[in-house]
């Protein structure tokens, strides 16, 4: 079913938009992302997130990412308002407006979502979700922001990935020590 859906040129794109340290970590050992930022704290930076999110109407994340966003990063205001969010989890959690908690496997969820019209589907995180998507060859484009920091340890973005992914670089941007890379799948 997924192979048939992927063959249709009208399908919604699946995008990974994420930041990582220079050495490939998306969080430190404790799962914190408080190290995200440029090399000069008060230097103005372009709002690449707002530019990206204009073309997105669906967000998919794992439970750990959901928990971090809803309890630490944005506890008082859901940052993905106006978009449908799907949280992949085995927990029994009652859906909230714009947030569904699903036990569905990622390939099946994406195949179902891509059958309906809409904008891009954003794989928000975390590392396990990205690994599942890569193992099933589900990511169409990659937006990676490389932060000017070497963490040395933590949660890797790309850990034991198979099969290899051939990508084409479309764009690079640099600002305040950050390098933004935009790749698409060949």
Coordinates of C-alpha atoms in Angstrom, one line a residue:
X1 CA 0.0 0.0 0.0
X2 CA 2.8 2.4 0.9
X3 CA 4.7 1.7 -2.3
X4 CA 1.6 2.5 -4.3
X5 CA 1.1 5.7 -2.4
X6 CA 4.7 6.7 -2.8
X7 CA 4.5 6.3 -6.6
X8 CA 1.9 9.1 -6.9
X9 CA 3.4 12.5 -7.6
X10 CA 0.5 14.3 -5.9
X11 CA 1.3 12.9 -2.4
X12 CA 2.1 15.2 0.4
X13 CA 5.8 15.5 1.2
X14 CA 7.2 14.1 4.4
X15 CA 9.8 16.5 5.8
X16 CA 12.3 16.2 8.6
X17 CA 13.1 19.7 10.1
X18 CA 15.4 19.4 13.1
X19 CA 18.5 20.8 14.7
X20 CA 21.6 18.9 15.8
X21 CA 25.0 19.5 17.3
X22 CA 28.0 19.4 15.0
X23 CA 28.7 15.9 16.2
X24 CA 25.2 14.7 15.4
X25 CA 23.2 14.9 18.6
X26 CA 19.6 16.3 18.9
X27 CA 19.7 16.4 22.7
X28 CA 22.2 16.0 25.5
X29 CA 22.5 13.0 27.8
X30 CA 19.6 14.2 29.9
X31 CA 17.4 14.8 26.9
X32 CA 17.8 18.6 27.1
X33 CA 18.0 21.0 24.2
X34 CA 18.9 24.1 26.1
X35 CA 22.2 24.3 24.1
X36 CA 20.3 25.2 20.9
X37 CA 21.3 28.5 19.6
X38 CA 23.9 30.5 17.7
X39 CA 27.4 31.4 18.7
X40 CA 26.4 34.9 19.8
X41 CA 23.4 34.9 22.1
X42 CA 21.9 38.4 21.3
X43 CA 22.6 38.4 17.6
X44 CA 19.4 38.6 15.5
X45 CA 18.8 35.4 13.4
X46 CA 16.5 34.6 10.5
X47 CA 13.3 32.8 11.5
X48 CA 13.8 29.7 9.4
X49 CA 11.1 27.8 11.4
X50 CA 8.3 30.3 10.4
X51 CA 9.4 30.0 6.8
X52 CA 9.3 26.2 7.0
X53 CA 6.0 25.9 8.9
X54 CA 4.0 27.9 6.4
X55 CA 3.9 24.8 4.2
X56 CA 3.0 22.3 7.0
X57 CA -0.4 21.3 8.3
X58 CA 0.4 18.0 10.0
X59 CA 3.0 17.2 12.7
X60 CA 4.1 13.8 13.8
X61 CA 6.2 13.2 16.9
X62 CA 7.0 10.5 19.4
X63 CA 5.7 10.5 23.0
X64 CA 9.0 11.8 24.5
X65 CA 9.1 14.8 22.1
X66 CA 5.4 15.5 22.9
X67 CA 6.1 15.3 26.7
X68 CA 9.2 17.6 26.4
X69 CA 7.2 20.2 24.3
X70 CA 4.1 20.1 26.5
X71 CA 5.9 20.1 29.9
X72 CA 9.2 22.0 29.3
X73 CA 9.5 23.9 26.1
X74 CA 6.0 25.2 25.8
X75 CA 3.9 24.1 28.8
X76 CA 1.3 26.9 28.6
X77 CA 0.7 27.2 24.9
X78 CA 0.7 24.4 22.3
X79 CA 3.1 25.6 19.7
X80 CA 1.5 23.7 16.8
X81 CA -1.9 25.3 17.0
X82 CA -3.7 25.3 13.7
X83 CA -2.1 22.0 12.6
X84 CA -3.1 18.4 13.3
X85 CA -0.5 16.7 15.5
X86 CA -0.2 12.9 15.8
X87 CA 1.8 11.5 18.7
X88 CA 3.0 7.9 18.3
X89 CA 2.6 6.1 21.6
X90 CA 1.5 2.8 23.2
X91 CA 0.0 4.7 26.1
X92 CA -3.8 5.1 26.4
X93 CA -4.3 8.9 26.2
X94 CA -7.4 10.7 25.3
X95 CA -7.2 12.9 22.2
X96 CA -7.2 16.6 22.6
X97 CA -8.2 19.2 20.0
X98 CA -5.6 19.1 17.2
X99 CA -3.7 16.3 19.0
X100 CA -4.3 12.6 18.4
X101 CA -2.4 9.8 20.2
X102 CA -2.0 6.9 17.9
X103 CA -0.7 3.3 18.2
X104 CA -0.5 3.0 14.4
X105 CA 2.9 2.2 12.9
X106 CA 4.6 5.2 11.2
X107 CA 4.5 3.7 7.7
X108 CA 0.8 3.0 7.9
X109 CA 0.0 6.4 9.4
X110 CA 1.9 8.2 6.7
X111 CA 0.3 6.1 3.9
X112 CA -3.1 7.0 5.3
X113 CA -2.3 10.7 5.7
X114 CA -0.8 11.0 2.3
X115 CA -4.0 9.8 0.7
X116 CA -5.7 13.0 1.8
X117 CA -5.0 16.5 0.4
X118 CA -3.0 18.9 2.5
X119 CA 0.3 20.5 3.0
X120 CA 3.6 18.9 4.1
X121 CA 3.8 16.4 6.9
X122 CA 6.5 17.3 9.4
X123 CA 8.4 14.6 11.3
X124 CA 9.1 16.7 14.4
X125 CA 11.1 14.1 16.5
X126 CA 12.5 12.3 18.2
X127 CA 15.4 10.1 17.2
X128 CA 13.4 6.8 17.3
X129 CA 10.7 8.3 15.0
X130 CA 13.4 9.4 12.6
X131 CA 15.1 6.0 12.6
X132 CA 11.7 4.3 11.8
X133 CA 11.1 6.7 8.9
X134 CA 14.6 6.2 7.5
X135 CA 14.4 2.4 7.8
X136 CA 11.2 2.5 5.7
X137 CA 12.5 5.2 3.3
X138 CA 9.7 7.6 4.2
X139 CA 11.5 11.0 4.3
X140 CA 11.2 13.1 1.2
X141 CA 13.2 16.2 2.4
X142 CA 15.6 17.1 5.2
X143 CA 16.0 20.5 6.8
X144 CA 18.9 20.2 9.2
X145 CA 20.3 23.0 11.3
X146 CA 23.8 22.3 12.5
X147 CA 24.5 24.2 15.8
X148 CA 27.9 25.5 16.7
X149 CA 28.5 23.1 19.5
X150 CA 30.1 19.7 20.0
X151 CA 28.2 17.8 22.8
X152 CA 30.3 14.6 22.9
X153 CA 27.4 12.5 24.0
X154 CA 23.6 12.4 24.0
X155 CA 20.8 11.3 21.7
X156 CA 22.0 10.8 18.1
X157 CA 19.9 11.9 15.2
X158 CA 21.1 9.2 12.9
X159 CA 21.9 6.0 14.8
X160 CA 22.3 2.7 13.0
X161 CA 20.4 3.7 9.9
X162 CA 19.7 1.3 7.1
X163 CA 19.4 1.4 4.2
X164 CA 21.8 4.2 3.0
X165 CA 19.9 7.4 1.9
X166 CA 21.1 9.2 -1.3
X167 CA 20.3 12.9 -1.0
X168 CA 20.6 16.0 -3.2
X169 CA 21.6 19.3 -1.6
X170 CA 19.2 22.1 -2.6
X171 CA 20.2 25.0 -0.3
X172 CA 22.6 26.1 2.4
X173 CA 22.3 29.1 4.7
X174 CA 24.7 30.3 7.4
X175 CA 24.1 32.7 10.2
X176 CA 25.5 33.2 13.7
X177 CA 27.6 30.0 13.5
X178 CA 24.6 27.9 12.4
X179 CA 24.5 26.1 9.1
X180 CA 21.1 25.2 7.6
X181 CA 21.0 22.4 5.1
X182 CA 18.1 21.5 2.8
X183 CA 18.3 18.1 1.1
X184 CA 15.8 16.1 -1.0
X185 CA 15.8 12.4 -1.6
X186 CA 17.1 11.3 -5.0

